[in-house]
mmCIF file with all atom_site columns, C-alpha atoms in Angstrom:
data_model
loop_
_atom_site.group_PDB
_atom_site.id
_atom_site.type_symbol
_atom_site.label_atom_id
_atom_site.label_alt_id
_atom_site.label_comp_id
_atom_site.label_asym_id
_atom_site.label_entity_id
_atom_site.label_seq_id
_atom_site.pdbx_PDB_ins_code
_atom_site.Cartn_x
_atom_site.Cartn_y
_atom_site.Cartn_z
_atom_site.occupancy
_atom_site.B_iso_or_equiv
_atom_site.pdbx_formal_charge
_atom_site.auth_seq_id
_atom_site.auth_comp_id
_atom_site.auth_asym_id
_atom_site.auth_atom_id
_atom_site.pdbx_PDB_model_num
ATOM 1   C CA . MET N 1 1   ? 6.430   -18.175 -13.400 1.00 61.00 ? 120 MET N CA 1
ATOM 2   C CA . SER N 1 2   ? 9.837   -18.602 -11.836 1.00 67.00 ? 121 SER N CA 1
ATOM 3   C CA . THR N 1 3   ? 10.370  -20.344 -8.587  1.00 67.00 ? 122 THR N CA 1
ATOM 4   C CA . GLU N 1 4   ? 11.579  -17.225 -6.651  1.00 67.00 ? 123 GLU N CA 1
ATOM 5   C CA . ILE N 1 5   ? 8.405   -15.401 -7.686  1.00 61.00 ? 124 ILE N CA 1
ATOM 6   C CA . ARG N 1 6   ? 6.246   -18.139 -6.953  1.00 65.00 ? 125 ARG N CA 1
ATOM 7   C CA . SER N 1 7   ? 7.846   -18.399 -3.333  1.00 75.00 ? 126 SER N CA 1
ATOM 8   C CA . ALA N 1 8   ? 7.664   -14.562 -2.581  1.00 71.00 ? 127 ALA N CA 1
ATOM 9   C CA . ILE N 1 9   ? 3.813   -14.893 -3.562  1.00 70.00 ? 128 ILE N CA 1
ATOM 10  C CA . ASP N 1 10  ? 3.327   -18.130 -1.238  1.00 70.00 ? 129 ASP N CA 1
ATOM 11  C CA . PHE N 1 11  ? 5.038   -16.290 1.566   1.00 70.00 ? 130 PHE N CA 1
ATOM 12  C CA . TYR N 1 12  ? 3.165   -13.188 1.268   1.00 67.00 ? 131 TYR N CA 1
ATOM 13  C CA . GLU N 1 13  ? -0.171  -15.138 0.986   1.00 70.00 ? 132 GLU N CA 1
ATOM 14  C CA . ARG N 1 14  ? 0.321   -16.378 4.550   1.00 71.00 ? 133 ARG N CA 1
ATOM 15  C CA . HIS N 1 15  ? 1.827   -13.090 5.757   1.00 67.00 ? 134 HIS N CA 1
ATOM 16  C CA . PRO N 1 16  ? 0.660   -12.484 9.345   1.00 68.00 ? 135 PRO N CA 1
ATOM 17  C CA . ILE N 1 17  ? -0.554  -8.912  8.443   1.00 79.00 ? 136 ILE N CA 1
ATOM 18  C CA . SER N 1 18  ? -3.649  -9.790  5.970   1.00 87.00 ? 137 SER N CA 1
ATOM 19  C CA . PHE N 1 19  ? -6.507  -8.030  4.869   1.00 91.00 ? 138 PHE N CA 1
ATOM 20  C CA . GLU N 1 20  ? -8.621  -10.435 6.962   1.00 91.00 ? 139 GLU N CA 1
ATOM 21  C CA . ILE N 1 21  ? -6.755  -10.007 9.919   1.00 91.00 ? 140 ILE N CA 1
ATOM 22  C CA . ILE N 1 22  ? -6.940  -6.063  9.433   1.00 93.00 ? 141 ILE N CA 1
ATOM 23  C CA . LEU N 1 23  ? -10.880 -6.196  9.341   1.00 94.00 ? 142 LEU N CA 1
ATOM 24  C CA . ALA N 1 24  ? -11.022 -8.538  12.372  1.00 94.00 ? 143 ALA N CA 1
ATOM 25  C CA . LYS N 1 25  ? -8.953  -6.106  14.299  1.00 92.00 ? 144 LYS N CA 1
ATOM 26  C CA . LEU N 1 26  ? -11.007 -3.147  13.116  1.00 94.00 ? 145 LEU N CA 1
ATOM 27  C CA . SER N 1 27  ? -14.522 -5.102  13.751  1.00 95.00 ? 146 SER N CA 1
ATOM 28  C CA . ALA N 1 28  ? -12.943 -5.958  17.414  1.00 94.00 ? 147 ALA N CA 1
ATOM 29  C CA . SER N 1 29  ? -12.250 -2.388  18.324  1.00 92.00 ? 148 SER N CA 1
ATOM 30  C CA . ARG N 1 30  ? -15.268 -0.718  16.570  1.00 93.00 ? 149 ARG N CA 1
ATOM 31  C CA . GLY N 1 31  ? -17.870 -3.348  16.692  1.00 94.00 ? 150 GLY N CA 1
ATOM 32  C CA . HIS N 1 32  ? -18.547 -2.896  13.064  1.00 95.00 ? 151 HIS N CA 1
ATOM 33  C CA . LEU N 1 33  ? -16.818 -2.428  9.743   1.00 95.00 ? 152 LEU N CA 1
ATOM 34  C CA . ASN N 1 34  ? -19.192 0.611   8.658   1.00 96.00 ? 153 ASN N CA 1
ATOM 35  C CA . ASP N 1 35  ? -17.606 4.050   7.599   1.00 96.00 ? 154 ASP N CA 1
ATOM 36  C CA . ILE N 1 36  ? -13.992 3.247   8.474   1.00 96.00 ? 155 ILE N CA 1
ATOM 37  C CA . THR N 1 37  ? -11.874 6.176   8.405   1.00 96.00 ? 156 THR N CA 1
ATOM 38  C CA . PRO N 1 38  ? -8.123  6.212   6.947   1.00 96.00 ? 157 PRO N CA 1
ATOM 39  C CA . VAL N 1 39  ? -6.965  7.152   10.537  1.00 95.00 ? 158 VAL N CA 1
ATOM 40  C CA . GLU N 1 40  ? -8.687  4.171   12.077  1.00 95.00 ? 159 GLU N CA 1
ATOM 41  C CA . LEU N 1 41  ? -6.876  1.971   9.435   1.00 93.00 ? 160 LEU N CA 1
ATOM 42  C CA . PHE N 1 42  ? -3.377  3.434   9.827   1.00 91.00 ? 161 PHE N CA 1
ATOM 43  C CA . PRO N 1 43  ? -2.566  1.374   13.056  1.00 89.00 ? 162 PRO N CA 1
ATOM 44  C CA . HIS N 1 44  ? -3.340  -1.770  11.531  1.00 88.00 ? 163 HIS N CA 1
ATOM 45  C CA . ASP N 1 45  ? -2.026  -1.432  7.678   1.00 87.00 ? 164 ASP N CA 1
ATOM 46  C CA . GLN N 1 46  ? 1.488   -0.227  7.909   1.00 85.00 ? 165 GLN N CA 1
ATOM 47  C CA . ASP N 1 47  ? 3.338   -3.378  7.115   1.00 77.00 ? 166 ASP N CA 1
ATOM 48  C CA . HIS N 1 48  ? 6.941   -1.859  7.188   1.00 78.00 ? 167 HIS N CA 1
ATOM 49  C CA . TYR N 1 49  ? 9.405   -0.867  10.030  1.00 76.00 ? 168 TYR N CA 1
ATOM 50  C CA . GLY N 1 50  ? 9.125   2.654   11.529  1.00 82.00 ? 169 GLY N CA 1
ATOM 51  C CA . GLY N 1 51  ? 5.381   2.860   10.748  1.00 84.00 ? 170 GLY N CA 1
ATOM 52  C CA . LEU N 1 52  ? 3.660   6.484   10.405  1.00 90.00 ? 171 LEU N CA 1
ATOM 53  C CA . ASP N 1 53  ? 7.024   8.170   11.658  1.00 91.00 ? 172 ASP N CA 1
ATOM 54  C CA . ALA N 1 54  ? 9.031   6.629   8.709   1.00 89.00 ? 173 ALA N CA 1
ATOM 55  C CA . ASN N 1 55  ? 6.206   7.508   6.062   1.00 90.00 ? 174 ASN N CA 1
ATOM 56  C CA . ASP N 1 56  ? 6.251   11.157  7.235   1.00 93.00 ? 175 ASP N CA 1
ATOM 57  C CA . ALA N 1 57  ? 10.139  11.450  7.585   1.00 90.00 ? 176 ALA N CA 1
ATOM 58  C CA . LEU N 1 58  ? 10.322  10.045  3.967   1.00 88.00 ? 177 LEU N CA 1
ATOM 59  C CA . ALA N 1 59  ? 7.633   11.949  2.718   1.00 90.00 ? 178 ALA N CA 1
ATOM 60  C CA . GLU N 1 60  ? 9.004   15.252  3.895   1.00 89.00 ? 179 GLU N CA 1
ATOM 61  C CA . ARG N 1 61  ? 12.478  14.648  2.506   1.00 88.00 ? 180 ARG N CA 1
ATOM 62  C CA . ALA N 1 62  ? 10.893  13.699  -0.936  1.00 86.00 ? 181 ALA N CA 1
ATOM 63  C CA . GLY N 1 63  ? 8.797   16.872  -0.860  1.00 88.00 ? 182 GLY N CA 1
ATOM 64  C CA . ILE N 1 64  ? 5.316   14.979  -1.404  1.00 90.00 ? 183 ILE N CA 1
ATOM 65  C CA . GLY N 1 65  ? 2.388   17.289  -1.107  1.00 92.00 ? 184 GLY N CA 1
ATOM 66  C CA . LYS N 1 66  ? -0.982  17.943  -2.891  1.00 94.00 ? 185 LYS N CA 1
ATOM 67  C CA . GLY N 1 67  ? -1.057  16.382  -6.393  1.00 89.00 ? 186 GLY N CA 1
ATOM 68  C CA . THR N 1 68  ? 2.419   14.725  -6.157  1.00 90.00 ? 187 THR N CA 1
ATOM 69  C CA . HIS N 1 69  ? 2.711   11.464  -8.205  1.00 89.00 ? 188 HIS N CA 1
ATOM 70  C CA . VAL N 1 70  ? 4.084   8.646   -5.801  1.00 90.00 ? 189 VAL N CA 1
ATOM 71  C CA . VAL N 1 71  ? 5.071   5.198   -6.978  1.00 89.00 ? 190 VAL N CA 1
ATOM 72  C CA . ASP N 1 72  ? 5.130   2.656   -3.964  1.00 89.00 ? 191 ASP N CA 1
ATOM 73  C CA . PHE N 1 73  ? 7.117   -0.641  -5.353  1.00 88.00 ? 192 PHE N CA 1
ATOM 74  C CA . CYS N 1 74  ? 6.068   -3.834  -3.330  1.00 87.00 ? 193 CYS N CA 1
ATOM 75  C CA . ALA N 1 75  ? 2.941   -2.009  -1.929  1.00 91.00 ? 194 ALA N CA 1
ATOM 76  C CA . GLY N 1 76  ? 1.567   -4.872  -0.035  1.00 91.00 ? 195 GLY N CA 1
ATOM 77  C CA . LEU N 1 77  ? -1.758  -3.954  1.279   1.00 94.00 ? 196 LEU N CA 1
ATOM 78  C CA . GLY N 1 78  ? -1.484  -0.318  0.328   1.00 94.00 ? 197 GLY N CA 1
ATOM 79  C CA . GLY N 1 79  ? -1.150  1.227   3.910   1.00 94.00 ? 198 GLY N CA 1
ATOM 80  C CA . PRO N 1 80  ? 1.938   3.659   2.931   1.00 93.00 ? 199 PRO N CA 1
ATOM 81  C CA . ALA N 1 81  ? -0.069  4.603   -0.275  1.00 95.00 ? 200 ALA N CA 1
ATOM 82  C CA . ARG N 1 82  ? -3.353  5.342   1.538   1.00 96.00 ? 201 ARG N CA 1
ATOM 83  C CA . TYR N 1 83  ? -1.404  7.440   4.374   1.00 96.00 ? 202 TYR N CA 1
ATOM 84  C CA . LEU N 1 84  ? 0.426   9.446   1.684   1.00 95.00 ? 203 LEU N CA 1
ATOM 85  C CA . ALA N 1 85  ? -2.879  10.066  -0.116  1.00 97.00 ? 204 ALA N CA 1
ATOM 86  C CA . HIS N 1 86  ? -4.662  11.013  2.983   1.00 97.00 ? 205 HIS N CA 1
ATOM 87  C CA . ARG N 1 87  ? -2.051  13.043  4.903   1.00 97.00 ? 206 ARG N CA 1
ATOM 88  C CA . TYR N 1 88  ? -0.355  14.628  2.043   1.00 96.00 ? 207 TYR N CA 1
ATOM 89  C CA . GLY N 1 89  ? -2.909  14.795  -0.971  1.00 96.00 ? 208 GLY N CA 1
ATOM 90  C CA . ALA N 1 90  ? -0.640  12.752  -3.097  1.00 94.00 ? 209 ALA N CA 1
ATOM 91  C CA . ASP N 1 91  ? -1.752  10.497  -5.927  1.00 94.00 ? 210 ASP N CA 1
ATOM 92  C CA . VAL N 1 92  ? -0.375  7.097   -5.492  1.00 93.00 ? 211 VAL N CA 1
ATOM 93  C CA . THR N 1 93  ? 0.091   3.996   -7.456  1.00 92.00 ? 212 THR N CA 1
ATOM 94  C CA . GLY N 1 94  ? 1.306   0.978   -5.737  1.00 93.00 ? 213 GLY N CA 1
ATOM 95  C CA . ILE N 1 95  ? 2.850   -1.946  -7.633  1.00 92.00 ? 214 ILE N CA 1
ATOM 96  C CA . GLU N 1 96  ? 2.356   -5.369  -5.614  1.00 92.00 ? 215 GLU N CA 1
ATOM 97  C CA . LEU N 1 97  ? 3.273   -9.013  -6.866  1.00 89.00 ? 216 LEU N CA 1
ATOM 98  C CA . THR N 1 98  ? 0.806   -10.810 -4.706  1.00 90.00 ? 217 THR N CA 1
ATOM 99  C CA . PRO N 1 99  ? -2.715  -11.181 -6.109  1.00 91.00 ? 218 PRO N CA 1
ATOM 100 C CA . ALA N 1 100 ? -4.192  -11.689 -2.606  1.00 91.00 ? 219 ALA N CA 1
ATOM 101 C CA . ARG N 1 101 ? -2.557  -8.320  -1.202  1.00 92.00 ? 220 ARG N CA 1
ATOM 102 C CA . VAL N 1 102 ? -3.545  -6.342  -4.354  1.00 95.00 ? 221 VAL N CA 1
ATOM 103 C CA . LYS N 1 103 ? -7.394  -7.387  -3.904  1.00 96.00 ? 222 LYS N CA 1
ATOM 104 C CA . GLY N 1 104 ? -7.152  -6.662  -0.302  1.00 95.00 ? 223 GLY N CA 1
ATOM 105 C CA . GLY N 1 105 ? -5.541  -3.253  -0.808  1.00 96.00 ? 224 GLY N CA 1
ATOM 106 C CA . GLU N 1 106 ? -8.229  -2.372  -3.332  1.00 97.00 ? 225 GLU N CA 1
ATOM 107 C CA . ASP N 1 107 ? -10.775 -3.223  -0.674  1.00 97.00 ? 226 ASP N CA 1
ATOM 108 C CA . LEU N 1 108 ? -9.298  -1.518  2.084   1.00 97.00 ? 227 LEU N CA 1
ATOM 109 C CA . THR N 1 109 ? -8.871  1.690   -0.198  1.00 98.00 ? 228 THR N CA 1
ATOM 110 C CA . ARG N 1 110 ? -12.477 1.717   -1.331  1.00 97.00 ? 229 ARG N CA 1
ATOM 111 C CA . ARG N 1 111 ? -13.647 1.151   2.464   1.00 97.00 ? 230 ARG N CA 1
ATOM 112 C CA . VAL N 1 112 ? -11.758 4.565   3.513   1.00 97.00 ? 231 VAL N CA 1
ATOM 113 C CA . GLY N 1 113 ? -13.031 6.363   0.355   1.00 98.00 ? 232 GLY N CA 1
ATOM 114 C CA . LEU N 1 114 ? -9.494  6.690   -1.192  1.00 98.00 ? 233 LEU N CA 1
ATOM 115 C CA . GLN N 1 115 ? -10.141 5.052   -4.339  1.00 98.00 ? 234 GLN N CA 1
ATOM 116 C CA . ASP N 1 116 ? -9.823  8.120   -6.614  1.00 97.00 ? 235 ASP N CA 1
ATOM 117 C CA . SER N 1 117 ? -6.159  8.970   -5.247  1.00 97.00 ? 236 SER N CA 1
ATOM 118 C CA . VAL N 1 118 ? -4.962  5.404   -4.596  1.00 97.00 ? 237 VAL N CA 1
ATOM 119 C CA . ARG N 1 119 ? -4.698  2.365   -6.870  1.00 95.00 ? 238 ARG N CA 1
ATOM 120 C CA . VAL N 1 120 ? -2.810  -0.848  -6.073  1.00 94.00 ? 239 VAL N CA 1
ATOM 121 C CA . ILE N 1 121 ? -1.956  -2.676  -9.200  1.00 93.00 ? 240 ILE N CA 1
ATOM 122 C CA . GLU N 1 122 ? -0.520  -6.317  -9.766  1.00 93.00 ? 241 GLU N CA 1
ATOM 123 C CA . GLY N 1 123 ? 2.746   -6.347  -11.087 1.00 90.00 ? 242 GLY N CA 1
ATOM 124 C CA . ASN N 1 124 ? 6.320   -7.245  -10.796 1.00 87.00 ? 243 ASN N CA 1
ATOM 125 C CA . VAL N 1 125 ? 8.442   -4.494  -10.084 1.00 81.00 ? 244 VAL N CA 1
ATOM 126 C CA . LEU N 1 126 ? 11.357  -5.840  -11.873 1.00 78.00 ? 245 LEU N CA 1
ATOM 127 C CA . GLN N 1 127 ? 9.475   -5.368  -14.948 1.00 78.00 ? 246 GLN N CA 1
ATOM 128 C CA . VAL N 1 128 ? 7.949   -2.096  -14.620 1.00 72.00 ? 247 VAL N CA 1
ATOM 129 C CA . LYS N 1 129 ? 7.984   0.246   -17.470 1.00 67.00 ? 248 LYS N CA 1
ATOM 130 C CA . HIS N 1 130 ? 6.547   3.849   -18.214 1.00 55.00 ? 249 HIS N CA 1
ATOM 131 C CA . CYS N 1 131 ? 3.095   2.028   -19.043 1.00 48.00 ? 250 CYS N CA 1
ATOM 132 C CA . PHE N 1 132 ? 0.940   3.382   -16.143 1.00 51.00 ? 251 PHE N CA 1
ATOM 133 C CA . THR N 1 133 ? -0.699  6.744   -15.490 1.00 50.00 ? 252 THR N CA 1
ATOM 134 C CA . CYS N 1 134 ? 1.979   7.712   -12.737 1.00 47.00 ? 253 CYS N CA 1
ATOM 135 C CA . PRO N 1 135 ? 4.934   7.752   -14.624 1.00 45.00 ? 254 PRO N CA 1
ATOM 136 C CA . ILE N 1 136 ? 8.133   6.571   -12.701 1.00 47.00 ? 255 ILE N CA 1
ATOM 137 C CA . ARG N 1 137 ? 10.320  9.584   -13.736 1.00 44.00 ? 256 ARG N CA 1
ATOM 138 C CA . SER N 1 138 ? 8.057   12.216  -12.216 1.00 47.00 ? 257 SER N CA 1
ATOM 139 C CA . ALA N 1 139 ? 7.482   10.142  -9.027  1.00 49.00 ? 258 ALA N CA 1
ATOM 140 C CA . ARG N 1 140 ? 8.774   11.449  -5.757  1.00 49.00 ? 259 ARG N CA 1
ATOM 141 C CA . TRP N 1 141 ? 8.695   8.456   -3.703  1.00 51.00 ? 260 TRP N CA 1
ATOM 142 C CA . LEU N 1 142 ? 9.878   4.699   -4.571  1.00 51.00 ? 261 LEU N CA 1
ATOM 143 C CA . ARG N 1 143 ? 9.498   2.610   -1.457  1.00 52.00 ? 262 ARG N CA 1
ATOM 144 C CA . LEU N 1 144 ? 11.207  -0.453  -2.472  1.00 44.00 ? 263 LEU N CA 1
ATOM 145 C CA . PHE N 1 145 ? 10.581  -3.189  0.034   1.00 40.00 ? 264 PHE N CA 1
ATOM 146 C CA . GLY N 1 146 ? 7.765   -3.468  2.475   1.00 39.00 ? 265 GLY N CA 1
ATOM 147 C CA . TYR N 1 147 ? 10.548  -3.707  5.315   1.00 31.00 ? 266 TYR N CA 1
#
C-alpha cells in the first residue's frame, strides 16, 4: 500500500465526524438509538460543504430520481448516499477507501433501513472499473471528494 493511501486512511480514521460521534449525538438528542429515521440522521452525517442544500442542487441538476443509479466516490460514512436514496429514491453505491468509514456507513445505513438501496463498499476510486452492480457509465452522480 502506498504511503499516500496509508496517510489518507490514517487521516480519516481520526476524522472529527465519525460513526461513534454520530451515534453519541443521536443518543444524546433522542435518549436512545432505537428506530432511527434517515431524517434524524441527516443533520449529523453530511460530511461535506453545503449540506443537504448542496445534495439537492446537485441531484436536481443531475436528474436523479426513483431508480436512478448513483455512484458516490469518496463516500465517507455514506451520508449523501442515504440522502439520495431516501429523498429521491435512487439506488446508490458509495466507494470509500477507509475501512472504518465503510463499516460505519454500513451500520448507519442498516440502522435507518436503507440497506436495500444504499451500499458503501471499500475501494480505491483511482482503481474503479465497471465491476460492480452500478456501472459508472449509467450513473448520474459522481461526487468525487467529501469536501
